Amino acid sequence: MTGLDRLDDQDYPAYTTGQAAEMLGVQQAFLRSLDTAAVVRPERSGGGHRRYSRRQLTLVVRLREQLDEGHSLASAARIIGLQDELADAHDVITGLRARLGER
């Protein structure tokens, strides 16, 4: 994978804690607390600094929205997990319906 290919990789850990916090409008301490709670586990650079991927930043936004609605961190993580499971199930159902329609 070349450097330019990484620009499209949702899982490439490209953002430092400071960059992520600035982009998302959150405090760096909030991002660190998500790591401490094992809800969002960023990669670590060779020097031990946190590096976030775009997929992780999207998850942080979703968590922040749930927290802003009054949910606890554990509840927010569970809600998002269930939302993702439901979306995956819908994708499977859509694929199965398409296969049945092909017969």
Coordinates of N, CA and C in Angstrom, one line a residue:
M1 N 0.9 -1.2 0.0 CA 0.0 0.0 0.0 C 0.9 1.2 0.0
T2 N 0.7 2.1 -0.9 CA 1.5 3.3 -1.0 C 0.8 4.4 -0.1
G3 N 1.6 5.5 0.0 CA 1.1 6.6 0.9 C -0.3 7.1 0.4
L4 N -0.4 7.3 -1.0 CA -1.7 7.8 -1.5 C -2.8 6.8 -1.3
D5 N -2.6 5.5 -1.3 CA -3.6 4.5 -1.1 C -4.2 4.7 0.3
R6 N -3.4 5.1 1.2 CA -3.8 5.2 2.6 C -4.8 6.3 2.8
L7 N -4.9 7.2 1.9 CA -5.9 8.3 2.0 C -7.3 7.8 2.0
D8 N -7.5 6.7 1.3 CA -8.8 6.1 1.2 C -9.1 5.0 2.2
D9 N -8.1 4.7 3.0 CA -8.3 3.6 4.0 C -8.9 4.1 5.2
Q10 N -10.1 3.7 5.5 CA -10.9 4.1 6.7 C -10.2 3.7 8.0
D11 N -9.4 2.7 7.9 CA -8.7 2.2 9.1 C -7.3 2.6 9.3
Y12 N -6.8 3.4 8.4 CA -5.4 3.9 8.6 C -5.3 4.9 9.7
P13 N -4.5 4.7 10.7 CA -4.4 5.6 11.9 C -3.6 6.9 11.5
A14 N -4.3 7.8 11.0 CA -3.6 9.0 10.4 C -3.6 10.2 11.3
Y15 N -4.5 10.3 12.3 CA -4.7 11.5 13.1 C -4.2 11.4 14.5
T16 N -3.5 12.4 15.0 CA -3.1 12.4 16.4 C -4.2 12.8 17.2
T17 N -4.1 12.7 18.5 CA -5.1 13.0 19.5 C -5.5 14.5 19.3
G18 N -4.5 15.4 19.2 CA -4.8 16.8 19.0 C -5.6 17.1 17.7
Q19 N -5.1 16.5 16.6 CA -5.8 16.7 15.3 C -7.3 16.1 15.4
A20 N -7.4 15.0 16.0 CA -8.8 14.4 16.1 C -9.7 15.3 17.0
A21 N -9.2 15.7 18.1 CA -10.0 16.5 19.0 C -10.4 17.8 18.3
E22 N -9.5 18.4 17.6 CA -9.8 19.7 16.9 C -10.8 19.5 15.8
M23 N -10.7 18.4 15.0 CA -11.6 18.1 13.9 C -13.0 17.9 14.5
L24 N -13.1 17.2 15.6 CA -14.4 16.8 16.1 C -15.0 17.8 17.1
G25 N -14.2 18.7 17.5 CA -14.7 19.7 18.5 C -14.9 19.1 19.9
V26 N -14.0 18.2 20.3 CA -14.0 17.6 21.6 C -12.7 17.9 22.3
Q27 N -12.6 17.6 23.6 CA -11.4 17.8 24.3 C -10.5 16.5 24.1
Q28 N -9.2 16.7 24.1 CA -8.3 15.6 24.1 C -8.6 14.6 25.2
A29 N -8.9 15.1 26.4 CA -9.2 14.3 27.5 C -10.4 13.4 27.2
F30 N -11.3 13.8 26.5 CA -12.5 13.0 26.1 C -12.0 11.8 25.3
L31 N -11.1 12.0 24.3 CA -10.6 10.9 23.5 C -9.8 10.0 24.4
R32 N -9.0 10.5 25.3 CA -8.2 9.6 26.1 C -9.1 8.8 27.0
S33 N -10.2 9.4 27.5 CA -11.2 8.6 28.3 C -11.8 7.5 27.6
L34 N -12.1 7.7 26.3 CA -12.6 6.6 25.5 C -11.7 5.5 25.3
D35 N -10.4 5.8 25.2 CA -9.3 4.8 25.2 C -9.2 4.1 26.5
T36 N -9.2 4.8 27.6 CA -9.1 4.2 28.9 C -10.3 3.3 29.2
A37 N -11.5 3.6 28.7 CA -12.7 2.8 28.9 C -12.7 1.7 27.9
A38 N -11.7 1.6 27.0 CA -11.7 0.5 25.9 C -12.9 0.6 25.0
V39 N -13.4 1.8 24.7 CA -14.5 1.9 23.8 C -14.0 2.3 22.4
V40 N -12.9 3.1 22.4 CA -12.2 3.4 21.1 C -10.8 3.2 21.4
R41 N -10.2 2.3 20.7 CA -8.8 1.9 21.0 C -7.9 2.3 19.8
P42 N -7.3 3.5 19.9 CA -6.5 4.0 18.8 C -5.2 3.2 18.7
E43 N -4.6 3.2 17.5 CA -3.3 2.6 17.3 C -2.3 3.5 18.1
R44 N -1.1 3.0 18.3 CA 0.0 3.7 18.9 C 1.2 3.9 17.9
S45 N 1.7 5.1 17.9 CA 2.9 5.3 17.0 C 4.1 4.7 17.7
G46 N 5.2 4.7 17.0 CA 6.4 4.1 17.5 C 6.8 4.8 18.9
G47 N 6.4 6.1 19.0 CA 6.7 6.8 20.3 C 5.6 6.6 21.3
G48 N 4.6 5.8 21.0 CA 3.5 5.6 22.0 C 2.4 6.6 21.9
H49 N 2.4 7.5 20.9 CA 1.3 8.4 20.8 C 0.1 7.8 20.1
R50 N -1.1 8.2 20.6 CA -2.3 7.7 20.0 C -2.5 8.2 18.5
R51 N -3.0 7.3 17.7 CA -3.3 7.6 16.3 C -4.6 7.1 15.9
Y52 N -5.5 7.9 15.5 CA -6.9 7.6 15.2 C -7.2 7.4 13.7
S53 N -8.0 6.5 13.3 CA -8.4 6.3 11.9 C -9.7 7.1 11.7
R54 N -10.1 7.2 10.5 CA -11.4 7.9 10.1 C -12.5 7.1 10.7
R55 N -12.4 5.8 10.6 CA -13.5 4.9 11.2 C -13.7 5.2 12.7
Q56 N -12.6 5.3 13.4 CA -12.6 5.6 14.8 C -13.2 7.0 15.1
L57 N -12.9 7.9 14.3 CA -13.4 9.3 14.4 C -14.9 9.3 14.2
T58 N -15.4 8.5 13.3 CA -16.8 8.4 13.1 C -17.5 7.8 14.3
L59 N -16.9 6.8 14.9 CA -17.4 6.2 16.1 C -17.4 7.2 17.3
V60 N -16.4 8.0 17.4 CA -16.4 9.0 18.4 C -17.5 10.0 18.3
V61 N -17.8 10.4 17.1 CA -18.9 11.3 16.8 C -20.2 10.7 17.2
R62 N -20.4 9.4 16.9 CA -21.6 8.7 17.3 C -21.8 8.6 18.8
L63 N -20.7 8.3 19.4 CA -20.7 8.2 20.9 C -21.0 9.5 21.5
R64 N -20.4 10.6 21.0 CA -20.7 11.9 21.5 C -22.2 12.3 21.4
E65 N -22.8 11.9 20.3 CA -24.2 12.2 20.1 C -25.0 11.4 21.1
Q66 N -24.7 10.2 21.4 CA -25.4 9.4 22.4 C -25.2 10.0 23.8
L67 N -24.0 10.4 24.1 CA -23.7 11.0 25.4 C -24.5 12.3 25.6
D68 N -24.6 13.1 24.5 CA -25.3 14.3 24.5 C -26.8 14.1 24.8
E69 N -27.3 12.9 24.4 CA -28.7 12.6 24.6 C -28.9 12.1 26.0
G70 N -27.9 12.0 26.8 CA -28.0 11.6 28.2 C -27.7 10.2 28.5
H71 N -27.2 9.4 27.6 CA -26.9 8.0 27.8 C -25.5 7.9 28.5
S72 N -25.3 6.9 29.3 CA -24.0 6.7 29.9 C -23.1 6.1 28.8
L73 N -21.8 6.1 29.0 CA -20.9 5.6 28.0 C -21.1 4.2 27.7
A74 N -21.4 3.4 28.7 CA -21.7 1.9 28.5 C -22.9 1.8 27.6
S75 N -24.0 2.6 27.9 CA -25.2 2.5 27.2 C -25.0 3.0 25.7
A76 N -24.2 4.1 25.6 CA -24.0 4.6 24.3 C -23.2 3.6 23.4
A77 N -22.2 2.9 24.0 CA -21.5 1.9 23.2 C -22.4 0.7 22.8
R78 N -23.3 0.3 23.7 CA -24.2 -0.8 23.5 C -25.2 -0.4 22.4
I79 N -25.7 0.8 22.4 CA -26.7 1.3 21.4 C -26.0 1.3 20.1
I80 N -24.8 1.8 20.0 CA -24.1 1.9 18.7 C -23.8 0.4 18.2
G81 N -23.4 -0.4 19.1 CA -23.2 -1.8 18.7 C -24.4 -2.5 18.1
L82 N -25.6 -2.2 18.8 CA -26.8 -2.8 18.3 C -27.3 -2.1 17.0
Q83 N -27.0 -0.8 16.8 CA -27.3 -0.2 15.6 C -26.5 -0.8 14.4
D84 N -25.3 -1.1 14.7 CA -24.4 -1.7 13.7 C -24.8 -3.1 13.3
E85 N -25.2 -3.9 14.4 CA -25.7 -5.2 14.1 C -27.0 -5.2 13.3
L86 N -27.8 -4.3 13.6 CA -29.1 -4.2 12.8 C -28.8 -3.8 11.4
A87 N -27.9 -2.9 11.1 CA -27.5 -2.5 9.8 C -26.9 -3.7 9.0
D88 N -26.1 -4.5 9.7 CA -25.5 -5.7 9.1 C -26.6 -6.7 8.7
A89 N -27.6 -6.8 9.6 CA -28.7 -7.8 9.4 C -29.5 -7.3 8.2
H90 N -29.7 -6.0 8.1 CA -30.5 -5.5 6.9 C -29.7 -5.7 5.6
D91 N -28.4 -5.6 5.7 CA -27.6 -5.9 4.5 C -27.7 -7.3 4.1
V92 N -27.7 -8.2 5.1 CA -27.8 -9.7 4.8 C -29.2 -10.0 4.2
I93 N -30.2 -9.4 4.8 CA -31.6 -9.6 4.3 C -31.7 -9.1 2.8
T94 N -31.2 -7.9 2.6 CA -31.2 -7.4 1.2 C -30.5 -8.3 0.2
G95 N -29.4 -8.8 0.6 CA -28.6 -9.7 -0.2 C -29.4 -11.0 -0.5
L96 N -30.1 -11.5 0.6 CA -30.8 -12.8 0.4 C -32.1 -12.5 -0.5
R97 N -32.7 -11.4 -0.3 CA -33.9 -11.1 -1.1 C -33.5 -10.9 -2.6
A98 N -32.3 -10.4 -2.8 CA -31.8 -10.2 -4.2 C -31.5 -11.6 -4.8
R99 N -30.9 -12.5 -4.0 CA -30.6 -13.8 -4.5 C -31.9 -14.6 -4.8
L100 N -32.9 -14.5 -3.9 CA -34.2 -15.1 -4.2 C -34.9 -14.6 -5.4
G101 N -34.8 -13.3 -5.7 CA -35.4 -12.7 -6.8 C -34.7 -13.1 -8.1
E102 N -33.5 -13.6 -8.0 CA -32.7 -14.0 -9.2 C -33.1 -15.4 -9.7
R103 N -33.8 -16.1 -8.9 CA -34.2 -17.5 -9.3 C -35.3 -17.5 -10.2

